[in-house]
Structure formats: C-alpha cells, structure tokens
Tab-separated table of C-alpha atoms and ligand atoms in Angstrom:
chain	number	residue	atom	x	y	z
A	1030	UNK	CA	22.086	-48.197	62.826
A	1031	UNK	CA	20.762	-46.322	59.694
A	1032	UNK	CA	21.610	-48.401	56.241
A	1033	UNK	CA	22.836	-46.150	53.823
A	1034	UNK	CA	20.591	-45.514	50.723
A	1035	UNK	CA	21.743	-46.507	47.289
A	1036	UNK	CA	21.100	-44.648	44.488
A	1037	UNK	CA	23.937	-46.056	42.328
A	1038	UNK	CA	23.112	-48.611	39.461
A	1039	UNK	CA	26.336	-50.283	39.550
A	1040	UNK	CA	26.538	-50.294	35.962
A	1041	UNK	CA	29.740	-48.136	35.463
A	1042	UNK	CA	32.363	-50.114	34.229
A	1043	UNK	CA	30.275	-53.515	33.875
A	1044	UNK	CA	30.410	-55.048	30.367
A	1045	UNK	CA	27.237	-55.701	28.065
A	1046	UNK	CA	26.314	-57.473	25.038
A	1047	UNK	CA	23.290	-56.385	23.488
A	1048	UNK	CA	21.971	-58.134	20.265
A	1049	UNK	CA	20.247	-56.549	17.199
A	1050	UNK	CA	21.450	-53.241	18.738
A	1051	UNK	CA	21.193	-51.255	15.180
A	1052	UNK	CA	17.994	-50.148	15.201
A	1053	UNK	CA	14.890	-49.617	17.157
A	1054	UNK	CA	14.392	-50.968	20.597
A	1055	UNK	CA	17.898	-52.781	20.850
A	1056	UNK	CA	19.519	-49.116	19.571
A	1057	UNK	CA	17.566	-47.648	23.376
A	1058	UNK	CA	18.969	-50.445	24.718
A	1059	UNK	CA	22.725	-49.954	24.206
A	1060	UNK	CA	22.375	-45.972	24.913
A	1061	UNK	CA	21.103	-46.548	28.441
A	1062	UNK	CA	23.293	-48.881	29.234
A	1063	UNK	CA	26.464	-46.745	27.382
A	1064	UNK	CA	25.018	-43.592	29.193
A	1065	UNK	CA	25.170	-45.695	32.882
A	1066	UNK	CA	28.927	-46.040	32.093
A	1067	UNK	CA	28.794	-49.695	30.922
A	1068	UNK	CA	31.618	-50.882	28.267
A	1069	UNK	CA	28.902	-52.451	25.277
A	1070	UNK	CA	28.861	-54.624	22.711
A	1071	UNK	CA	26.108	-54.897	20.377
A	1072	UNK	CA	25.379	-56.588	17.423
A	1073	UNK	CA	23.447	-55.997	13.944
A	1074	UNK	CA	23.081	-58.555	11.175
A	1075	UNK	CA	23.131	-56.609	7.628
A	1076	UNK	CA	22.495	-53.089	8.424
A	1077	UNK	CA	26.111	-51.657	9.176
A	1078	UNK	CA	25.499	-48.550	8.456
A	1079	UNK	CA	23.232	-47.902	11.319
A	1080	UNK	CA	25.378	-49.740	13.257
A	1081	UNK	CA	27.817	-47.224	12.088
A	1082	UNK	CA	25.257	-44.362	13.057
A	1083	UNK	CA	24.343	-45.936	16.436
A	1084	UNK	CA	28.491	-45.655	17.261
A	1085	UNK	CA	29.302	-42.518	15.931
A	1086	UNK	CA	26.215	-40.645	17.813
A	1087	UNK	CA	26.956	-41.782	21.055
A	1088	UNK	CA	29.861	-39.479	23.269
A	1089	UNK	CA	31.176	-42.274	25.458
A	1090	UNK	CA	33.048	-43.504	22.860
A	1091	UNK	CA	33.013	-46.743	24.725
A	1092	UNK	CA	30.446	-49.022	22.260
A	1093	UNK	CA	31.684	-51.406	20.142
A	1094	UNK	CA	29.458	-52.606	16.706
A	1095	UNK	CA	30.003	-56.108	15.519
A	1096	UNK	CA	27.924	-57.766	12.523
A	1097	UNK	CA	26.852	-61.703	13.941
A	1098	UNK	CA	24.050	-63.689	12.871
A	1099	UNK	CA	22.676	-65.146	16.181
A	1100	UNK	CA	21.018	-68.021	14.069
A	1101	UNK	CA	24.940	-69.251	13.875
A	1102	UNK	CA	25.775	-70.515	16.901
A	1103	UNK	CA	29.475	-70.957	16.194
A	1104	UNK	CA	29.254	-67.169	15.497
A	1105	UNK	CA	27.960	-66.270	18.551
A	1106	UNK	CA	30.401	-68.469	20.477
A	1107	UNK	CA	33.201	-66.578	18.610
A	1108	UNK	CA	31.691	-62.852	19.358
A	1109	UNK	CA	31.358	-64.034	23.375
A	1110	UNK	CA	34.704	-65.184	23.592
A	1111	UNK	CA	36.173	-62.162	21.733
A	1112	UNK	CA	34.223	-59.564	24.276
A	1113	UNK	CA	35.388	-62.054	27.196
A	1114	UNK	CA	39.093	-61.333	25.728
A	1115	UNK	CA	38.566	-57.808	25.041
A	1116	UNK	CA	37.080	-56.540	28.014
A	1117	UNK	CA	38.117	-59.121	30.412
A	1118	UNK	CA	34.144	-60.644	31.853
A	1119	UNK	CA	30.810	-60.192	30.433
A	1120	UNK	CA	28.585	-58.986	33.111
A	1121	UNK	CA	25.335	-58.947	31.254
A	1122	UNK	CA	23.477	-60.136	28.063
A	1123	UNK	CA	20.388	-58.795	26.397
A	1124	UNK	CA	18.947	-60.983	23.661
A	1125	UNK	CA	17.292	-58.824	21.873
A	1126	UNK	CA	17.523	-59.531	18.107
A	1127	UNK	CA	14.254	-60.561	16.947
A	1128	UNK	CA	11.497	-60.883	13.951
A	1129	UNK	CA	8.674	-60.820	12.646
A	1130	UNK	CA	6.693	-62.706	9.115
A	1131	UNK	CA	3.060	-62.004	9.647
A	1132	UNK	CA	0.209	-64.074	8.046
A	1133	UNK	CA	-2.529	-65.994	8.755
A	1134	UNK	CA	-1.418	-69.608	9.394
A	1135	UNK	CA	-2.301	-71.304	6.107
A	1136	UNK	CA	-0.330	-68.697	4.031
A	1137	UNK	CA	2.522	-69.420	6.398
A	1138	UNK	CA	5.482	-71.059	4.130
A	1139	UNK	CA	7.654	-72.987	6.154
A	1140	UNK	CA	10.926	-70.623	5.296
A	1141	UNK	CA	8.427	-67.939	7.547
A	1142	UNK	CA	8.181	-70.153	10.604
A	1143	UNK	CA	11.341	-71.396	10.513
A	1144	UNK	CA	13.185	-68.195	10.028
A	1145	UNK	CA	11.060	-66.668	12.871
A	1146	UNK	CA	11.874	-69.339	14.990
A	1147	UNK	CA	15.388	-69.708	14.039
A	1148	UNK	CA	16.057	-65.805	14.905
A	1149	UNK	CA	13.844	-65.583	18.020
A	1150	UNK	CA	14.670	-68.869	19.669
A	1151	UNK	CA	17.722	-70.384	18.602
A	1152	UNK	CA	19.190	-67.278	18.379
A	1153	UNK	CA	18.552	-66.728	22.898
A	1154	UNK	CA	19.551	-69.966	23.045
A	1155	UNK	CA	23.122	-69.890	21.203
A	1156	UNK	CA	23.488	-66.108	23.045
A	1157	UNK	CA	22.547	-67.635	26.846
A	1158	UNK	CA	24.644	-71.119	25.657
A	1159	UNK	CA	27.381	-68.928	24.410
A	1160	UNK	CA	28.085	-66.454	27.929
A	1161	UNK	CA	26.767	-68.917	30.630
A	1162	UNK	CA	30.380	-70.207	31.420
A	1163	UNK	CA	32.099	-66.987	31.647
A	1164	UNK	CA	28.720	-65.952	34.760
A	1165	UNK	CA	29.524	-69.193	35.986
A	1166	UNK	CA	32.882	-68.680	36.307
A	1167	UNK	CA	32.311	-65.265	37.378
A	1168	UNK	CA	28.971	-66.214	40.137
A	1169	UNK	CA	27.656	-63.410	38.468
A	1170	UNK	CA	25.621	-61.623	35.946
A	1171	UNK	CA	22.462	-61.026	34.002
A	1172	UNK	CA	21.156	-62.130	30.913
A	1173	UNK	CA	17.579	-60.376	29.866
A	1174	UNK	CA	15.038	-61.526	26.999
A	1175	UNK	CA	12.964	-59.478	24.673
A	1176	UNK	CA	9.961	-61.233	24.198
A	1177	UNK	CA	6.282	-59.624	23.740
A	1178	UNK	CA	3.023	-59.118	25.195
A	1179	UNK	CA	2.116	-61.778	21.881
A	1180	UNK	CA	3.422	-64.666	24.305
A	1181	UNK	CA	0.288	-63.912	26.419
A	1182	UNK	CA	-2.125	-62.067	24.018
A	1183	UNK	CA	-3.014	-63.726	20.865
A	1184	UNK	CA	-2.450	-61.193	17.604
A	1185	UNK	CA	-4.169	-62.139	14.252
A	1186	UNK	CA	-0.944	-63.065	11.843
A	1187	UNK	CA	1.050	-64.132	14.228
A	1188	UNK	CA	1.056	-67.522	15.097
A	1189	UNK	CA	4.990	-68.304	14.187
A	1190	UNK	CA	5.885	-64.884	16.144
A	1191	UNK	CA	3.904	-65.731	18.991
A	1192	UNK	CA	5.022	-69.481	19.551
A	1193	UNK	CA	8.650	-67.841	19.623
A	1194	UNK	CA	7.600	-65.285	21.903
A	1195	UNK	CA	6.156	-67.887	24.443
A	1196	UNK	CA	9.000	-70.159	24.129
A	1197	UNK	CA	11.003	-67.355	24.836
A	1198	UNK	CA	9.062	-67.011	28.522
A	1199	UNK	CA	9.272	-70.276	29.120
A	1200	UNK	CA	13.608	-70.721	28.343
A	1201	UNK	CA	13.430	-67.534	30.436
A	1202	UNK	CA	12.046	-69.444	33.346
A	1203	UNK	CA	13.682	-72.618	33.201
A	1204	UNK	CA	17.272	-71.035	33.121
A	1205	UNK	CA	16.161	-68.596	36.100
A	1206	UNK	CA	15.968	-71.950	38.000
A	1207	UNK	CA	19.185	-73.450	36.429
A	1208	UNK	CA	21.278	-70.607	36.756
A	1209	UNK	CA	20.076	-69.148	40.460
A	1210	UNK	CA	22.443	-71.307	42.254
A	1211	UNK	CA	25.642	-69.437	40.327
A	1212	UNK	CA	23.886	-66.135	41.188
A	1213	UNK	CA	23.144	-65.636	37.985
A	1214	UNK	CA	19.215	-63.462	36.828
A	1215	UNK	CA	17.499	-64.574	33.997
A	1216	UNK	CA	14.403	-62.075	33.189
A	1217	UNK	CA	12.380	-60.687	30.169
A	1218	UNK	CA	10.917	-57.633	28.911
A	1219	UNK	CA	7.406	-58.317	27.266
A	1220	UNK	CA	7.043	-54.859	24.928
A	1221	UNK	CA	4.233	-54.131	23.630
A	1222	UNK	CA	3.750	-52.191	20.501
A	1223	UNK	CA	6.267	-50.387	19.887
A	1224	UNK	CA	7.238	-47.310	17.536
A	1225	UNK	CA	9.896	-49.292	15.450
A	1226	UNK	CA	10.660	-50.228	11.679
A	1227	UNK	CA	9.315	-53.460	12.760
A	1228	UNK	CA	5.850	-52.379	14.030
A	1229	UNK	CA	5.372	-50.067	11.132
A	1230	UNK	CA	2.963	-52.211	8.631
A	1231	UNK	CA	0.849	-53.286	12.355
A	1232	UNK	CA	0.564	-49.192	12.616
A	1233	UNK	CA	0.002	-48.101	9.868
A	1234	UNK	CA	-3.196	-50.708	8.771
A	1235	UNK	CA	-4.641	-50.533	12.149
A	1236	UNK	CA	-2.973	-47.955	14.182
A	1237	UNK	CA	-6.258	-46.471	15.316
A	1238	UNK	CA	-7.529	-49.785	16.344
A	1239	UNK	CA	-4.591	-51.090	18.331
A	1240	UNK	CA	-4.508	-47.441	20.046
A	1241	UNK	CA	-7.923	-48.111	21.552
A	1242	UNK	CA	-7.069	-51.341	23.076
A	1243	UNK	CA	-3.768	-49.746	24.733
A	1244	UNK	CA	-4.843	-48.347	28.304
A	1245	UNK	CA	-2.292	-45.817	28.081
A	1246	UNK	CA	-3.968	-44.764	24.685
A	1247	UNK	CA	-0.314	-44.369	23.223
A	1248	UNK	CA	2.397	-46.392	21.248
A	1249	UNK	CA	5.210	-47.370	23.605
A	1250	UNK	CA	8.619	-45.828	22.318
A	1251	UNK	CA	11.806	-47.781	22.972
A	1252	UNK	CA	13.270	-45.804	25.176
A	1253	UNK	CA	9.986	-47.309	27.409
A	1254	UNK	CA	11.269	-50.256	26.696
A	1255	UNK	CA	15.206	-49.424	27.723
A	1256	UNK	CA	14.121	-48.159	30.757
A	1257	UNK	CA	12.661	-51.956	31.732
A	1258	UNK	CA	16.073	-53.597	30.762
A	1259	UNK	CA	18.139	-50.536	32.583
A	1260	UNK	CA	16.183	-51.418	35.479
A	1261	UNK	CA	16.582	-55.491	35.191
A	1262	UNK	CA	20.349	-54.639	34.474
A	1263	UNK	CA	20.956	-52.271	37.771
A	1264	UNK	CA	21.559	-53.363	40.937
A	1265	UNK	CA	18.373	-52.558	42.334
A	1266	UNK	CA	17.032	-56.001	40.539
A	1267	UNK	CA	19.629	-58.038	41.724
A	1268	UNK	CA	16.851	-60.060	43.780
A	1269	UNK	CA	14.451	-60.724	40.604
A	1270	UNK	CA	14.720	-63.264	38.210
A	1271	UNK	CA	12.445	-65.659	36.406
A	1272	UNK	CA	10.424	-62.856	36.181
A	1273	UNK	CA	8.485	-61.443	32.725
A	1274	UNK	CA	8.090	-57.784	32.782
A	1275	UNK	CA	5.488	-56.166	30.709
A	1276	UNK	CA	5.921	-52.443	29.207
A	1277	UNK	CA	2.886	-52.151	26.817
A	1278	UNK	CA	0.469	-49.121	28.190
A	1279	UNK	CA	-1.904	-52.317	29.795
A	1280	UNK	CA	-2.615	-53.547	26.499
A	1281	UNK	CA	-2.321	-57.096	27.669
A	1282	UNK	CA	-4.834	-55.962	30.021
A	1283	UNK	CA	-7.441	-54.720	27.615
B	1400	NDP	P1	13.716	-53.873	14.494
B	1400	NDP	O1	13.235	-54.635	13.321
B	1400	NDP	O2	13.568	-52.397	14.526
B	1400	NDP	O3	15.278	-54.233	14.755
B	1400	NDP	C1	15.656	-55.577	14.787
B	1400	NDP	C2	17.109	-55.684	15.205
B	1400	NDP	O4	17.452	-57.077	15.259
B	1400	NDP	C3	18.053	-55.047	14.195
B	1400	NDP	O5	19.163	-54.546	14.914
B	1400	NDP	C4	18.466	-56.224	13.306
B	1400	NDP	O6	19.740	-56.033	12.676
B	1400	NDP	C5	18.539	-57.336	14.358
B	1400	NDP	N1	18.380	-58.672	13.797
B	1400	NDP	C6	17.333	-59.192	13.122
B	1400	NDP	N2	17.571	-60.462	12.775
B	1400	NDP	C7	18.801	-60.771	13.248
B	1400	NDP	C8	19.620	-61.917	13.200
B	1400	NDP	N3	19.236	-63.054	12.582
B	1400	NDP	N4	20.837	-61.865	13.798
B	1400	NDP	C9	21.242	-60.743	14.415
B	1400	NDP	N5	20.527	-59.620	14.491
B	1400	NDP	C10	19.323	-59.628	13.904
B	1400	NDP	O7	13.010	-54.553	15.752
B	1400	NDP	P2	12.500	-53.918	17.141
B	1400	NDP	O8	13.489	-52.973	17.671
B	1400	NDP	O9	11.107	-53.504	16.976
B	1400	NDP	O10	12.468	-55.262	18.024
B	1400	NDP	C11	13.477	-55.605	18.952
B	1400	NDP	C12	12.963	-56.756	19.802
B	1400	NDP	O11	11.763	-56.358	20.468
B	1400	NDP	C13	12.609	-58.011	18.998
B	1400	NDP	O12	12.963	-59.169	19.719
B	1400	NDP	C14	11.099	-57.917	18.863
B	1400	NDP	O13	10.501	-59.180	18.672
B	1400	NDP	C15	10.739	-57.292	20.206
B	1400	NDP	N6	9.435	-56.632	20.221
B	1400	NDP	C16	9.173	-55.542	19.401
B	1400	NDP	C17	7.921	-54.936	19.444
B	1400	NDP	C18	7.567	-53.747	18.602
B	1400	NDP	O14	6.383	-53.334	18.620
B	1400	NDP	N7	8.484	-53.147	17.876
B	1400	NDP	C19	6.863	-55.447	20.340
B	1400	NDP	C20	7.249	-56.575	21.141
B	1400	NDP	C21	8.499	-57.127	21.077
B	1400	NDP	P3	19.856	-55.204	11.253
B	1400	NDP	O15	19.695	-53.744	11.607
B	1400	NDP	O16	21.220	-55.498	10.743
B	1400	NDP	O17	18.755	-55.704	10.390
C-alpha cells in the first residue's frame, strides 16, 4: 500500500505567538506564519507604530499586535492567557525578542549585561513558563528560540550577548527533554548576521570583513531566517526537537 505524500504544513488555523514581532527578523516571522493561514499574535515593546505597520500590511487580516515587555513575567503570563481566551489553544511560541549592548568586557556597565540578559533569557524563560500548561494540557505544540551563531562562535564585543545566546541553547535543550513526554518540540534557530536595525552598526564598521568570513559571501535576510522557524513550525518537523538550527551562509563554519 502506497502512503500518501504530504505536502500540507498543517499550519492553517493553528495559533502563534511570536515575540518582538515589530521589526526585523520577528516581522518575517509573523508573515510566514500569517501567510500559512495561522491565527498570530506578536508582540513589540515601544515601537507601536511598526507594530501598527506590520498589521496593516498584511491581507489576512488575521494578526493581532500587542505591546508586552517579556522581561515582566506577570506580563507575559497575562498576554498567554489572553491569546489562550481569545483564540481558544496556543499551538506554538517563537521567542524571538532579543538584544544587543556591544563592548569589550571592561567597558561593560552592569545595566548592559543585565539588560541583555534580562531580555534574552528571562524573557524565553517567562514566554516557555508562561504557555507550557496550555501544550500540556493540549499534548501538543511547539515553542522555537532565536538564538545566534554567537552561542558557538565567539564575536569581539559581545561577551554579555553571547553568554545569553548560549544559555539560550542550553534552556533549549533541557526543556526538549522535559517537555518530549507531553509531545511537546523545543528547537532554535541560530541566525547569523542578519540585515536588521540591529546588525546595522556590526555592518556598517566591518561589513566587508564579516562578508569574507560568510561562505555564502552574503548577509542573511530575515526572510532566511523565517523560512527556518516555518519549517520547525510545520508538520514536517514534528519529529525534531532539542535541536539548534543554524541559518548563517556557513559562517560558523569559517
Ligand atoms: P531588531 O532589533 O530588529 O528587533 C528586535 C525586536 O525585539 C523588536 O520587535 C523589539 O520591539 C523587540 N524587543 C526588544 N526588546 C524587547 C523586550 N524587552 N520585550 C519585548 N520585545 C522586545 O532585532 P532582530 O530582528 O535583528 O533580532 C531578532 C532576534 O534574532 C533576536 O533575538 C536577536 O538576538 C536574533 N539574532 C539577530 C541577528 C542579526 O544579525 N540581526 C543575528 C543572530 C540572532 P520594538 O520594535 O518595540 O523595539
């Protein structure tokens, strides 16, 4: 007997939450997933009017903008509960929301560690802490990481950014194991540079240099990086988790 081929995501319908949505990569992020039928949510923390823009430019008219601070963990309890009211489940999460405060270590103040780490870890954590009932509940869904190719590769400046980078791989594998039994994925995307506001001062000082050490010998765009999390989302991952996958041209390679 011939088993039928399936070319079908299986995203129609499903419900999202995807974090710093606004701008850049997380903005890719939420069209995909809104143009593979999926009812989103996404969040931005100050900038509502690209919010705003991200909603207005997109047909399906089925996205959703709400401001949240995911350093505010009551916050992000609140925004989970009010999708899981809304629309009913929450089938996936993207933690995406994320930044950076370059400099070498000893002109690190603390407010540019903490802050990094605040945003970048605490803020997965309080997301993941925040939806894991409702998957349990549900034995199902998918929650997906931005990290970076800095976890792995060590970037001059960046020693606050990395260490929340790494942490993030490592919470990504540890609730892979805690949550497999509920069949629930937990996976990350590992960009690497990207053509965002937030890669801007790396590109413009040393764009030249950073291009010769990418294999592909080109900046990634975010929709490189949506395609990753589209993929991790659909149903054609469904047997992958724990996993960290990198979209950077090779340039962890190099
Ligand atoms: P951008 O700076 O372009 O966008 C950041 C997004 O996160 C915005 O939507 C911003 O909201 C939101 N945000 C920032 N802080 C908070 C917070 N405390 N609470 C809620 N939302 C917040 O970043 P990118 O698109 O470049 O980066 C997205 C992710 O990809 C990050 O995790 C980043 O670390 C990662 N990454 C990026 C790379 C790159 O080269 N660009 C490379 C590797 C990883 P608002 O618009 O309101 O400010």
């Amino acid at each position: 007997m011939n088993t039928p081929v399936i070319t079908d995501s299986g995203l129609a319908g499903a419900v999202a939450i995807v974090t710093g949505g606004s701008r850049g990569i997380g903005r890719a992020i939420v069209e995909i997933l809104a143009a593979a039928g999926m009812n989103v949510t996404f969040t931005y923390r100050e900038n509502a009017m690209a919010a705003a823009e991200v909603v207005a430019a997109n047909p399906t008219g089925t996205l959703v903008a709400e401001a949240l601070d995911v350093r505010d963990s009551a916050a992000c309890s609140a925004l989970v509960e009010k999708v899981a009211e809304r629309a009913g489940r929450i089938d996936l999460l993207v933690n995406n929301a994320g930044m950076i405060r370059d400099n070498p270590l000893t002109a690190l103040e603390d407010e540019d560690v903490r802050v990094v780490l605040e945003t970048n870890v605490n803020g997965t954590f309080n997301m993941a802490r925040a939806v894991a009932p409702f998957m349990v509940s549900q034995r199902r869904g998918k929650i997906i990481n931005i990290s970076s190719v800095s976890a792995e590769k060590g970037g001059r400046g960046q020693t606050n950014y990395a260490a929340s980078k790494g942490a993030i791989n490592a919470f990504t594998r540890a609730l892979a194991v805690e949550l497999a039994p509920r069949n629930i994925t937990v996976n990350a995307v590992a960009p690497g540079v990207i053509e965002t506001d937030m890669s801007h001062d790396v590109r413009a000082r040393a764009g030249d240099l950073v291009l010769s050490r990418i294999l592909l010998r080109r900046i990634g765009s975010p929709q490189d990086v949506a395609g990753a999390v589209w993929f991790l989302a659909s149903r054609f991952a469904d047997y992958i988790t724990g996993e960290i996958l990198h979209v950077d041209g090779g340039f962890k390679m190099e």
